[in-house]
């Protein structure tokens, strides 16, 4: 336990030393959508604090070491969508290489902020092995500032991927796991002055780039035999190979850590988790802490999450084979009085057998 | 006792981190705002005067900052009422139009045997300029007071401490186009609202006046062409030559009286090139 805490602490110090300090053009953006993070509805509600979560109701565990704790095999399909749906076709069209005048006009000459996320996952879950096929994930963000001479911060990502997880209990309460991810990514990510879009070179810079990535990510979890099931997890993420690396899409290798507890309750199950992980790879130390709580009672799961990006909460139901959920996230805390904030609603619909 | 221990653990593990994270979240915007982002925010909130004060004070401490100077120019432009967001797609269209620009020979000109070579030269010049005039519909008219701020914004972009970035060069070109329009509407034609009727036989084109103002605008126009990279150096030379030709042609017209049919044919051509609204009638 002490060794793990020391490792986590060393990682924190190293990250602090190399933390980049990039001023984002967005004053506020979706608190639960990030360029390189693929996550389910419940994980989003938990503020991505899920490294010690023993069971994710709508998908695979975040930590492959927890695969042996899965109780029941299942096959499911989950479709997630955020608000901003009206921009879906535009973003998909642009990242697909269709750079028509209409698409550009509608993306950059109207409004100031456009955001959306949509993904479809097919999950196979069992105590030995889990697998996920994601045929289509689309994310987009466009923010325009300074109407006198606009500067635009824009990304559009389309991904498809396959994920495999396996875990093993090495000795009593100590689990090791391995996750392999194969991702095909097409993306545009650019911050530029809008006037450059009037030049052929400016338009050329918005051509989509392609990347094929294979990640191999080891993980561990150690349960301490106490009433509250305290546990600690470590996971090495983004270790793998790239067909081509791009500066604008950084995914550095990172050691992530999490601690979790399950306070015993008379009714239902409660899991509390605190994770230390990067979601954007250009954030400060405080932004890497994420706190989540998941309460399961019968077919209902209630999730709450908080981190420096914002607050989120939602509910997820499983009724027979059908499941669905909705979460709300906001970048504004209760007493905050800032004019720039973003509220997002995500919905998910699924089928499980 | 166990109940209190439970509450204590919940407090230590959950409530305390939650409080810390939310506190950090609250202090985020203040930490993030550098002068440029703050200026963006002020401009978008229609508080360009505050942005100007902020940027001027920042420039005192950092006089060689190209970015600060560029944003200050945009703050002055905003004070003059200039908002470019909807203007940029149009600029691209204009570039495309210029690539595929129509040649004079391809147009069905309203010709008349009595029209001299000078009339054709003049028509050619108007054809070249007409592509620039497509911008007109997308930008607002500015007042004389606004033009003072606009001129200062252009001045800021002309006096950069180091080489001007490409995006600022284009921005300067766009501001010059807006100034160009203002100068035309102020000095050349007066009222833009009333379109000249083609059938109005009393309408005589005042070439002397057009010559005077067009020559004054020529220099600004060449700067626009250069800044916006709408033409290459060879084309700019052609434009300079056209202005010279125009000067000679306009001199001829100011000395002689056109007959009615030539005058009408010229008006038809000007309408065809989109200059119907900028012809002044005596």
Coordinates of C-alpha atoms in Angstrom, one line a residue:
Chain A
X1 CA 0.0 0.0 0.0
X2 CA 2.7 2.4 1.0
X3 CA 4.7 1.6 -2.2
X4 CA 1.7 2.3 -4.3
X5 CA 1.1 5.6 -2.6
X6 CA 4.7 6.6 -3.1
X7 CA 4.5 5.6 -6.8
X8 CA 1.4 7.8 -7.2
X9 CA 3.1 10.7 -5.4
X10 CA 6.2 10.4 -7.6
X11 CA 3.9 10.4 -10.7
X12 CA 2.2 13.5 -9.4
X13 CA 5.5 15.3 -8.9
X14 CA 6.8 14.3 -12.3
X15 CA 3.6 15.4 -14.0
X16 CA 3.7 18.8 -12.2
X17 CA 7.2 19.4 -13.5
X18 CA 6.2 18.7 -17.1
X19 CA 2.7 20.1 -17.0
X20 CA 2.0 22.4 -20.0
X21 CA 0.5 25.7 -19.5
X22 CA -1.7 26.4 -22.5
X23 CA -4.3 29.0 -22.4
X24 CA -7.4 27.6 -24.0
X25 CA -9.5 29.8 -26.1
X26 CA -12.6 28.2 -24.7
X27 CA -13.6 29.8 -21.4
X28 CA -16.1 27.0 -21.0
X29 CA -16.8 23.7 -22.8
X30 CA -18.6 20.5 -22.1
X31 CA -17.4 19.3 -18.8
X32 CA -17.5 15.6 -19.7
X33 CA -16.4 15.5 -23.4
X34 CA -12.7 15.3 -24.2
X35 CA -10.9 14.8 -27.5
X36 CA -9.2 11.5 -26.6
X37 CA -11.5 10.0 -24.0
X38 CA -14.1 7.4 -24.9
X39 CA -16.5 7.0 -22.0
X40 CA -19.9 5.7 -21.2
X41 CA -22.8 7.8 -19.7
X42 CA -22.2 6.5 -16.1
X43 CA -18.5 7.2 -16.4
X44 CA -19.2 10.7 -17.5
X45 CA -21.6 11.2 -14.6
X46 CA -18.8 10.1 -12.2
X47 CA -16.5 12.7 -13.6
X48 CA -14.4 9.9 -15.2
X49 CA -13.5 8.7 -11.7
X50 CA -13.8 5.0 -12.3
X51 CA -10.5 3.3 -11.8
X52 CA -11.7 1.5 -8.7
X53 CA -15.3 1.1 -9.8
X54 CA -16.1 -2.7 -9.7
X55 CA -19.0 -2.5 -12.0
X56 CA -19.9 0.0 -14.7
X57 CA -23.6 -0.5 -15.4
X58 CA -23.5 0.6 -19.0
X59 CA -20.2 -0.7 -20.2
X60 CA -16.8 -2.2 -19.6
X61 CA -14.8 -1.6 -16.4
X62 CA -12.4 1.4 -16.7
X63 CA -9.7 -0.8 -15.1
X64 CA -9.0 -4.2 -16.7
X65 CA -7.8 -5.6 -13.4
X66 CA -11.4 -5.5 -12.2
X67 CA -12.6 -7.8 -15.0
X68 CA -12.6 -10.9 -12.7
X69 CA -15.1 -9.2 -10.4
X70 CA -17.8 -9.2 -13.2
X71 CA -20.6 -11.5 -11.9
X72 CA -22.7 -12.1 -15.0
X73 CA -21.8 -12.3 -18.7
X74 CA -23.7 -10.1 -21.0
X75 CA -23.9 -8.7 -24.5
X76 CA -25.0 -5.2 -25.0
X77 CA -25.3 -2.2 -27.4
X78 CA -25.2 1.3 -26.1
X79 CA -25.8 4.5 -28.0
X80 CA -24.8 7.8 -26.4
X81 CA -25.6 11.3 -27.6
X82 CA -25.1 14.8 -26.2
X83 CA -27.0 17.9 -27.0
X84 CA -25.7 19.8 -30.0
X85 CA -27.2 17.2 -32.3
X86 CA -28.0 19.8 -35.0
X87 CA -24.2 20.1 -35.7
X88 CA -23.7 16.3 -36.1
X89 CA -23.9 16.2 -39.9
X90 CA -21.7 19.3 -40.2
X91 CA -18.9 18.0 -38.0
X92 CA -19.1 14.5 -39.6
X93 CA -19.0 16.0 -43.0
X94 CA -15.9 18.2 -42.3
X95 CA -14.0 15.4 -40.6
X96 CA -14.9 13.2 -43.6
X97 CA -13.1 15.6 -45.8
X98 CA -16.1 17.4 -47.3
X99 CA -15.0 21.0 -47.1
X100 CA -17.9 22.6 -48.8
X101 CA -18.7 26.3 -48.5
X102 CA -22.0 25.6 -46.8
X103 CA -20.4 23.4 -44.1
X104 CA -17.7 26.1 -43.4
X105 CA -20.2 28.9 -43.3
X106 CA -22.5 27.1 -40.9
X107 CA -19.7 26.1 -38.6
X108 CA -17.8 29.4 -38.4
X109 CA -20.1 32.2 -39.4
X110 CA -23.0 31.5 -37.0
X111 CA -22.9 31.6 -33.2
X112 CA -19.9 31.3 -31.0
X113 CA -19.9 27.8 -29.5
X114 CA -20.8 24.4 -31.0
X115 CA -20.2 21.1 -29.1
X116 CA -21.3 17.6 -29.5
X117 CA -20.5 13.9 -28.7
X118 CA -22.0 10.8 -30.0
X119 CA -20.9 7.2 -29.8
X120 CA -22.1 3.6 -30.3
X121 CA -20.6 0.7 -28.4
X122 CA -21.1 -3.0 -28.7
X123 CA -20.0 -4.7 -25.5
X124 CA -19.2 -8.3 -24.6
X125 CA -18.7 -8.7 -20.9
X126 CA -17.6 -11.8 -19.0
X127 CA -15.4 -12.6 -15.9
X128 CA -12.6 -13.8 -18.1
X129 CA -12.6 -11.4 -21.0
X130 CA -14.4 -8.3 -22.1
X131 CA -14.5 -6.8 -25.5
X132 CA -15.9 -3.6 -27.0
X133 CA -16.4 -2.6 -30.6
X134 CA -17.1 1.0 -31.3
X135 CA -18.0 1.5 -34.9
X136 CA -18.5 5.2 -34.8
X137 CA -17.6 7.9 -32.3
X138 CA -18.0 11.6 -33.3
X139 CA -16.9 14.5 -31.2
X140 CA -16.8 18.2 -32.1
X141 CA -16.1 21.6 -30.6
X142 CA -15.9 24.9 -32.3
X143 CA -15.5 28.1 -30.3
X144 CA -15.1 31.6 -31.7
X145 CA -13.9 34.6 -29.8
X146 CA -13.4 38.3 -30.6
X147 CA -16.1 39.1 -33.1
X148 CA -14.0 42.0 -34.4
X149 CA -11.3 39.7 -35.7
X150 CA -12.4 36.2 -34.8
X151 CA -10.1 33.5 -33.5
X152 CA -11.4 30.0 -33.7
X153 CA -10.5 26.9 -31.6
X154 CA -11.9 23.8 -33.4
X155 CA -11.7 20.1 -33.2
X156 CA -13.7 17.4 -34.9
X157 CA -12.9 13.7 -34.3
X158 CA -14.2 10.5 -35.8
X159 CA -13.1 7.3 -34.3
X160 CA -13.7 3.6 -34.6
X161 CA -12.1 1.1 -32.4
X162 CA -11.8 -2.3 -30.7
X163 CA -11.0 -3.0 -27.1
X164 CA -10.0 -6.1 -25.3
X165 CA -9.7 -6.5 -21.5
X166 CA -8.6 -9.4 -19.3
X167 CA -7.8 -9.7 -15.6
X168 CA -6.5 -12.2 -13.1
X169 CA -6.5 -12.4 -9.3
X170 CA -2.8 -13.0 -8.5
X171 CA -3.4 -13.5 -4.8
X172 CA -6.2 -12.8 -2.4
X173 CA -7.5 -9.2 -3.1
X174 CA -4.7 -8.4 -5.6
X175 CA -5.7 -8.2 -9.2
X176 CA -3.7 -7.6 -12.4
X177 CA -5.2 -6.7 -15.7
X178 CA -4.3 -5.8 -19.3
X179 CA -6.2 -3.8 -21.8
X180 CA -5.5 -3.5 -25.5
X181 CA -7.1 -0.8 -27.6
X182 CA -7.0 -0.5 -31.4
X183 CA -8.2 2.9 -32.6
X184 CA -8.6 4.4 -36.1
X185 CA -8.8 8.1 -35.7
X186 CA -9.6 10.9 -38.2
X187 CA -9.4 14.3 -36.8
X188 CA -9.1 18.0 -37.4
X189 CA -7.7 20.1 -34.5
X190 CA -6.8 23.7 -35.1
X191 CA -6.6 27.1 -33.4
X192 CA -6.4 29.9 -36.0
X193 CA -7.6 33.3 -37.0
X194 CA -10.8 33.1 -38.9
X195 CA -9.5 35.4 -41.7
X196 CA -7.1 32.6 -42.7
X197 CA -10.0 30.6 -43.8
X198 CA -10.3 33.0 -46.7
X199 CA -7.0 31.6 -48.1
X200 CA -6.4 28.3 -49.7
X201 CA -3.6 27.5 -47.2
X202 CA -6.0 28.2 -44.3
X203 CA -8.5 25.8 -45.7
X204 CA -5.8 23.3 -46.4
X205 CA -5.0 23.3 -42.7
X206 CA -8.5 22.1 -41.9
X207 CA -8.0 18.9 -43.8
X208 CA -8.5 15.8 -41.6
X209 CA -5.5 13.8 -40.4
X210 CA -5.6 10.1 -39.9
X211 CA -4.0 8.0 -37.1
X212 CA -4.0 4.3 -36.3
X213 CA -3.1 3.6 -32.7
X214 CA -2.6 0.4 -30.7
X215 CA -2.4 0.8 -26.9
X216 CA -1.4 -1.9 -24.4
X217 CA -2.3 -0.8 -21.0
X218 CA -1.5 -2.8 -17.8
X219 CA -3.3 -2.2 -14.5
X220 CA -3.7 -3.4 -11.0
X221 CA -6.0 -3.1 -8.1
X222 CA -5.5 -4.1 -4.5
X223 CA -8.4 -4.6 -2.1
X224 CA -7.7 -4.2 1.6
X225 CA -9.7 -6.5 3.7
X226 CA -11.8 -4.0 5.7
X227 CA -15.5 -3.5 6.1
X228 CA -15.5 -0.6 3.6
X229 CA -13.5 -2.5 1.0
X230 CA -10.9 0.2 0.5
X231 CA -8.9 -0.3 -2.6
X232 CA -6.2 1.3 -4.7
X233 CA -5.8 1.1 -8.4
X234 CA -2.9 2.0 -10.8
X235 CA -3.1 1.9 -14.5
X236 CA -0.5 2.8 -17.2
X237 CA -2.4 4.4 -20.1
X238 CA -1.5 5.4 -23.6
X239 CA 1.5 3.0 -23.8
X240 CA 1.5 1.8 -27.4
X241 CA 2.3 2.4 -31.0
X242 CA 1.1 5.1 -33.4
X243 CA 1.0 5.1 -37.2
X244 CA 1.9 8.7 -36.9
X245 CA 2.1 11.2 -34.0
X246 CA 0.6 14.6 -34.1
X247 CA 1.5 17.5 -31.8
X248 CA -2.0 18.8 -31.7
X249 CA -3.3 15.4 -30.4
X250 CA -1.1 14.6 -27.5
X251 CA -1.6 11.3 -25.7
X252 CA 1.4 10.8 -23.5
X253 CA 2.0 7.7 -21.4
X254 CA 0.7 8.4 -18.0
X255 CA 0.4 6.5 -14.7
X256 CA -3.1 7.0 -13.3
X257 CA -4.2 6.2 -9.9
X258 CA -7.4 5.9 -7.9
X259 CA -8.7 5.0 -4.5
X260 CA -12.1 3.8 -3.7
X261 CA -14.4 2.6 -0.9
X262 CA -17.7 0.9 -0.7
X263 CA -19.4 2.0 2.6
X264 CA -21.9 -0.7 3.6
X265 CA -25.5 0.4 3.5
X266 CA -28.8 -1.1 4.6
X267 CA -30.3 -0.7 1.1
X268 CA -28.4 -0.7 -2.1
X269 CA -24.7 -0.4 -2.8
X270 CA -22.6 2.7 -2.7
X271 CA -19.1 3.2 -4.3
X272 CA -17.0 6.3 -3.8
X273 CA -13.9 6.9 -5.9
X274 CA -11.2 9.5 -6.2
X275 CA -9.0 9.3 -9.3
X276 CA -5.9 11.1 -10.4
X277 CA -5.8 11.1 -14.2
X278 CA -5.4 13.4 -17.2
X279 CA -8.3 13.9 -19.5
X280 CA -6.9 16.5 -21.9
X281 CA -3.1 16.3 -21.4
X282 CA -2.7 20.0 -21.1
X283 CA -4.2 20.6 -17.7
X284 CA -2.9 21.7 -14.4
X285 CA -2.5 19.4 -11.4
X286 CA -5.8 20.3 -9.8
X287 CA -7.6 19.4 -12.9
X288 CA -6.4 15.8 -12.7
X289 CA -8.4 15.0 -9.6
X290 CA -11.8 13.5 -10.1
X291 CA -14.4 12.5 -7.6
X292 CA -17.3 10.2 -8.2
X293 CA -20.0 8.3 -6.4
X294 CA -22.3 5.6 -7.7
X295 CA -25.3 4.3 -5.8
X296 CA -27.0 1.2 -7.1
X297 CA -30.4 0.2 -5.9
X298 CA -32.2 -2.5 -7.8
X299 CA -32.4 -1.6 -11.5
X300 CA -31.5 2.0 -10.8
X301 CA -28.0 3.6 -10.6
X302 CA -27.5 7.1 -9.4
X303 CA -24.2 8.7 -10.2
X304 CA -22.6 12.0 -9.2
X305 CA -19.3 13.5 -10.1
X306 CA -17.2 16.5 -9.4
X307 CA -13.9 17.8 -10.7
X308 CA -12.4 21.1 -11.7
X309 CA -14.1 20.9 -15.1
X310 CA -17.5 20.9 -13.5
X311 CA -20.3 19.0 -11.8
X312 CA -22.4 16.1 -13.1
X313 CA -25.1 13.9 -12.0
X314 CA -27.6 11.4 -13.6
X315 CA -29.6 8.3 -13.4
X316 CA -29.3 5.0 -15.3
X317 CA -32.1 2.4 -15.4
X318 CA -32.0 -1.2 -16.5
X319 CA -35.4 -2.7 -17.1
X320 CA -35.4 -6.2 -18.5
X321 CA -33.3 -6.1 -21.6
X322 CA -33.7 -2.3 -22.2
X323 CA -31.6 0.3 -20.4
X324 CA -31.4 4.0 -20.6
X325 CA -30.0 6.9 -18.8
X326 CA -29.6 10.7 -18.7
X327 CA -27.1 12.9 -17.1
X328 CA -26.7 16.6 -16.7
X329 CA -23.3 18.3 -16.4
X330 CA -22.4 22.0 -15.9
X331 CA -19.2 23.8 -15.7
X332 CA -20.6 26.2 -13.1
X333 CA -20.6 25.4 -9.5
X334 CA -23.5 26.4 -7.3
X335 CA -22.3 29.7 -6.1
X336 CA -20.2 30.7 -9.1
X337 CA -21.2 33.9 -10.9
X338 CA -19.3 33.6 -14.1
X339 CA -21.0 34.5 -17.4
X340 CA -19.2 31.8 -19.3
X341 CA -20.5 28.3 -18.5
X342 CA -21.7 25.3 -20.4
X343 CA -24.5 23.0 -19.5
X344 CA -24.8 19.6 -21.3
X345 CA -27.3 16.8 -21.3
X346 CA -26.2 13.4 -22.4
X347 CA -28.6 10.6 -23.0
X348 CA -28.0 6.9 -23.5
X349 CA -30.1 4.1 -24.8
X350 CA -29.1 0.4 -24.8
X351 CA -30.1 -3.2 -25.2
X352 CA -28.6 -5.9 -23.1
X353 CA -28.9 -9.7 -23.3
Chain B
X1 CA -20.2 5.4 17.8
X2 CA -20.1 3.5 14.5
X3 CA -22.6 6.0 13.1
X4 CA -20.2 8.9 13.9
X5 CA -17.3 7.1 12.5
X6 CA -19.2 6.5 9.3
X7 CA -20.1 10.2 9.0
X8 CA -16.5 11.2 9.7
X9 CA -15.1 8.8 7.0
X10 CA -17.7 10.1 4.5
X11 CA -16.6 13.6 5.4
X12 CA -12.9 12.9 5.0
X13 CA -13.2 10.9 1.9
X14 CA -16.0 12.6 0.0
X15 CA -17.1 15.9 1.3
X16 CA -13.6 17.4 1.8
X17 CA -12.3 16.5 -1.7
X18 CA -15.6 17.7 -3.2
X19 CA -15.3 21.1 -1.4
X20 CA -11.6 21.4 -2.5
X21 CA -12.4 20.5 -6.2
X22 CA -15.3 22.9 -6.4
X23 CA -13.2 25.6 -4.8
X24 CA -10.6 25.1 -7.4
X25 CA -13.2 25.2 -10.1
X26 CA -14.5 28.6 -8.9
X27 CA -11.1 30.2 -9.1
X28 CA -10.5 28.8 -12.6
X29 CA -11.6 31.7 -14.9
X30 CA -9.6 34.3 -13.1
X31 CA -6.5 32.2 -13.4
X32 CA -7.0 31.5 -17.0
X33 CA -7.6 35.0 -18.2
X34 CA -4.5 36.5 -19.8
X35 CA -4.9 40.0 -21.2
X36 CA -5.6 38.8 -24.7
X37 CA -8.3 36.4 -23.7
X38 CA -9.8 39.0 -21.4
X39 CA -9.8 41.5 -24.2
X40 CA -11.6 38.9 -26.4
X41 CA -14.2 38.5 -23.6
X42 CA -14.6 42.3 -23.3
X43 CA -15.0 42.7 -27.1
X44 CA -17.6 39.9 -27.3
X45 CA -19.5 41.6 -24.4
X46 CA -19.5 44.8 -26.4
X47 CA -17.1 46.5 -24.0
X48 CA -14.5 47.4 -26.6
X49 CA -13.5 50.6 -24.7
X50 CA -12.5 48.6 -21.7
X51 CA -10.5 46.2 -23.9
X52 CA -8.7 49.2 -25.5
X53 CA -7.7 50.5 -22.0
X54 CA -6.5 47.1 -21.0
X55 CA -4.5 46.5 -24.2
X56 CA -3.0 50.0 -24.2
X57 CA -1.7 49.5 -20.7
X58 CA -0.3 46.0 -21.6
X59 CA 1.4 47.5 -24.6
X60 CA 3.2 50.0 -22.4
X61 CA 4.8 47.1 -20.6
X62 CA 5.3 45.0 -23.7
X63 CA 5.6 47.4 -26.7
X64 CA 7.0 44.7 -29.1
X65 CA 4.1 42.3 -28.8
X66 CA 2.7 41.8 -32.3
X67 CA -0.3 39.9 -30.9
X68 CA -1.2 42.7 -28.4
X69 CA -1.0 45.2 -31.2
X70 CA -3.1 43.1 -33.5
X71 CA -5.8 42.6 -30.8
X72 CA -5.7 46.3 -30.0
X73 CA -6.3 47.0 -33.7
X74 CA -9.3 44.7 -33.6
X75 CA -10.6 46.5 -30.5
X76 CA -10.5 49.8 -32.3
X77 CA -12.1 48.2 -35.3
X78 CA -14.9 46.9 -33.0
X79 CA -15.3 50.3 -31.6
X80 CA -15.9 51.4 -35.2
X81 CA -18.6 48.8 -35.5
X82 CA -16.7 46.2 -37.5
X83 CA -17.5 42.5 -36.9
X84 CA -15.9 40.1 -39.2
X85 CA -17.4 36.7 -38.4
X86 CA -19.9 36.7 -41.3
X87 CA -17.6 38.5 -43.6
X88 CA -14.9 35.8 -43.9
X89 CA -16.8 33.2 -45.9
X90 CA -17.7 36.0 -48.4
X91 CA -14.1 36.9 -48.8
X92 CA -13.4 33.3 -49.8
X93 CA -16.2 33.5 -52.4
X94 CA -14.7 36.7 -53.8
X95 CA -11.3 35.0 -54.2
X96 CA -13.0 32.1 -56.0
X97 CA -14.8 34.6 -58.2
X98 CA -11.6 36.4 -59.0
X99 CA -10.0 33.1 -60.1
X100 CA -12.9 32.5 -62.4
X101 CA -13.3 36.2 -63.3
X102 CA -15.2 37.1 -66.4
X103 CA -13.4 38.7 -69.2
X104 CA -14.8 41.8 -70.8
X105 CA -15.0 40.0 -74.1
X106 CA -17.3 37.4 -72.6
X107 CA -19.9 39.9 -71.4
X108 CA -22.7 41.1 -73.6
X109 CA -21.8 44.8 -73.5
X110 CA -24.2 47.4 -74.6
X111 CA -22.1 48.7 -77.4
X112 CA -22.7 51.5 -79.7
X113 CA -20.6 52.4 -82.8
X114 CA -20.0 55.9 -81.4
X115 CA -18.4 54.5 -78.2
X116 CA -14.7 55.3 -78.2
X117 CA -11.9 53.0 -77.1
X118 CA -11.8 55.0 -73.9
X119 CA -15.3 53.8 -73.0
X120 CA -14.1 50.2 -73.3
X121 CA -11.1 50.9 -71.1
X122 CA -13.3 52.5 -68.5
X123 CA -15.7 49.5 -68.7
X124 CA -12.7 47.2 -68.3
X125 CA -11.6 49.0 -65.1
X126 CA -15.1 48.9 -63.7
X127 CA -15.3 45.2 -64.4
X128 CA -12.0 44.6 -62.4
X129 CA -13.3 46.7 -59.5
X130 CA -16.7 45.1 -59.5
X131 CA -15.4 42.0 -57.8
X132 CA -14.1 44.1 -54.9
X133 CA -17.5 45.7 -54.6
X134 CA -19.1 42.3 -53.9
X135 CA -17.9 42.8 -50.3
X136 CA -20.1 45.8 -50.0
X137 CA -23.3 43.9 -49.1
X138 CA -21.6 42.1 -46.2
X139 CA -20.2 45.0 -44.3
X140 CA -21.9 47.9 -42.5
X141 CA -21.6 51.5 -43.4
X142 CA -19.6 53.4 -40.9
X143 CA -19.9 57.0 -39.8
X144 CA -17.2 59.6 -40.1
X145 CA -16.4 59.2 -36.4
X146 CA -16.1 55.4 -36.8
X147 CA -13.7 55.9 -39.7
X148 CA -11.3 57.7 -37.3
X149 CA -11.1 54.5 -35.2
X150 CA -10.9 52.4 -38.3
X151 CA -8.0 54.5 -39.6
X152 CA -6.2 54.1 -36.3
X153 CA -6.7 50.3 -36.4
X154 CA -5.1 50.2 -39.8
X155 CA -2.3 52.4 -38.6
X156 CA -1.6 50.0 -35.7
X157 CA -1.4 47.1 -38.2
X158 CA 0.9 49.2 -40.5
X159 CA 3.3 50.0 -37.7
X160 CA 4.0 46.5 -36.4
X161 CA 7.3 46.2 -34.5
X162 CA 8.3 43.2 -36.6
X163 CA 7.1 41.5 -39.7
X164 CA 3.3 41.4 -39.9
X165 CA 1.8 37.9 -39.7
X166 CA -0.2 36.7 -42.7
X167 CA -3.5 36.8 -40.8
X168 CA -2.9 40.4 -39.7
X169 CA -2.1 41.3 -43.3
X170 CA -5.4 39.9 -44.5
X171 CA -7.2 41.6 -41.6
X172 CA -5.6 44.9 -42.5
X173 CA -6.7 44.4 -46.1
X174 CA -10.3 43.8 -45.0
X175 CA -10.3 47.0 -42.8
X176 CA -8.9 48.9 -45.8
X177 CA -11.8 47.6 -48.0
X178 CA -14.2 48.9 -45.4
X179 CA -12.4 52.2 -45.3
X180 CA -12.5 52.2 -49.1
X181 CA -16.2 51.8 -49.1
X182 CA -16.5 54.6 -46.6
X183 CA -14.4 57.0 -48.6
X184 CA -16.4 56.2 -51.7
X185 CA -19.7 56.8 -50.0
X186 CA -18.5 60.0 -48.4
X187 CA -16.7 61.5 -51.3
X188 CA -17.6 59.9 -54.6
X189 CA -21.3 59.3 -54.8
X190 CA -22.9 60.7 -51.7
X191 CA -26.2 58.9 -51.3
X192 CA -25.9 55.1 -51.9
X193 CA -29.6 54.4 -51.3
X194 CA -31.1 55.7 -54.6
X195 CA -30.3 53.5 -57.5
X196 CA -30.0 55.3 -60.7
X197 CA -32.7 54.4 -63.2
X198 CA -31.4 53.2 -66.5
X199 CA -34.2 54.9 -68.2
X200 CA -33.5 58.2 -66.6
X201 CA -32.4 60.2 -69.6
X202 CA -31.5 63.2 -67.4
X203 CA -28.8 61.2 -65.6
X204 CA -25.4 62.2 -66.9
X205 CA -22.4 60.5 -65.4
X206 CA -20.0 63.0 -63.9
X207 CA -16.7 61.6 -65.1
X208 CA -14.7 64.5 -63.8
X209 CA -15.8 63.8 -60.2
X210 CA -15.3 60.1 -60.6
X211 CA -11.8 60.7 -61.9
X212 CA -10.8 62.9 -59.0
X213 CA -12.0 60.5 -56.3
X214 CA -11.0 57.3 -58.1
X215 CA -7.4 58.4 -58.4
X216 CA -7.4 59.3 -54.7
X217 CA -8.7 55.8 -53.9
X218 CA -6.3 54.1 -56.3
X219 CA -3.5 53.9 -53.8
X220 CA -5.7 52.4 -51.2
X221 CA -7.1 49.9 -53.6
X222 CA -3.6 48.7 -54.6
X223 CA -2.8 48.3 -50.9
X224 CA -6.0 46.2 -50.5
X225 CA -5.0 44.1 -53.4
X226 CA -1.6 43.5 -51.9
X227 CA -2.8 42.8 -48.4
X228 CA -5.5 40.4 -49.4
X229 CA -3.2 38.7 -51.9
X230 CA -6.1 39.0 -54.4
X231 CA -3.6 39.5 -57.2
X232 CA 0.0 38.9 -57.9
X233 CA 2.5 41.6 -58.6
X234 CA 1.9 41.4 -62.3
X235 CA -1.8 41.9 -61.8
X236 CA -1.1 44.9 -59.5
X237 CA 1.0 46.4 -62.3
X238 CA -1.9 45.9 -64.6
X239 CA -4.2 47.6 -62.2
X240 CA -1.9 50.6 -61.9
X241 CA -1.8 50.8 -65.7
X242 CA -5.6 50.6 -65.8
X243 CA -5.8 53.5 -63.4
X244 CA -3.5 55.5 -65.7
X245 CA -5.7 54.5 -68.6
X246 CA -8.7 55.5 -66.7
X247 CA -7.2 58.8 -65.8
X248 CA -6.6 59.6 -69.5
X249 CA -10.0 58.3 -70.4
X250 CA -11.8 60.3 -67.8
X251 CA -9.9 63.4 -68.9
X252 CA -11.2 62.9 -72.4
X253 CA -14.7 62.5 -71.1
X254 CA -14.5 65.5 -68.9
X255 CA -13.5 67.6 -71.9
X256 CA -16.1 66.3 -74.4
X257 CA -19.8 65.8 -74.1
X258 CA -21.0 62.3 -74.7
X259 CA -24.0 61.9 -76.9
X260 CA -27.1 60.4 -75.4
X261 CA -26.6 56.9 -76.9
X262 CA -23.0 56.7 -75.5
X263 CA -24.1 57.9 -72.2
X264 CA -26.9 55.3 -72.0
X265 CA -24.6 52.5 -73.2
X266 CA -22.1 53.4 -70.5
X267 CA -24.8 53.4 -67.8
X268 CA -26.0 50.0 -69.0
X269 CA -22.4 48.7 -68.6
X270 CA -22.0 50.1 -65.2
X271 CA -25.3 48.5 -64.1
X272 CA -24.1 45.2 -65.5
X273 CA -20.9 45.4 -63.4
X274 CA -22.9 46.1 -60.2
X275 CA -22.2 49.8 -60.1
X276 CA -25.8 50.9 -60.5
X277 CA -25.8 52.3 -57.0
X278 CA -22.6 54.2 -57.2
X279 CA -23.3 56.4 -60.2
X280 CA -23.9 60.0 -59.4
X281 CA -26.2 61.9 -61.6
X282 CA -26.1 65.6 -62.2

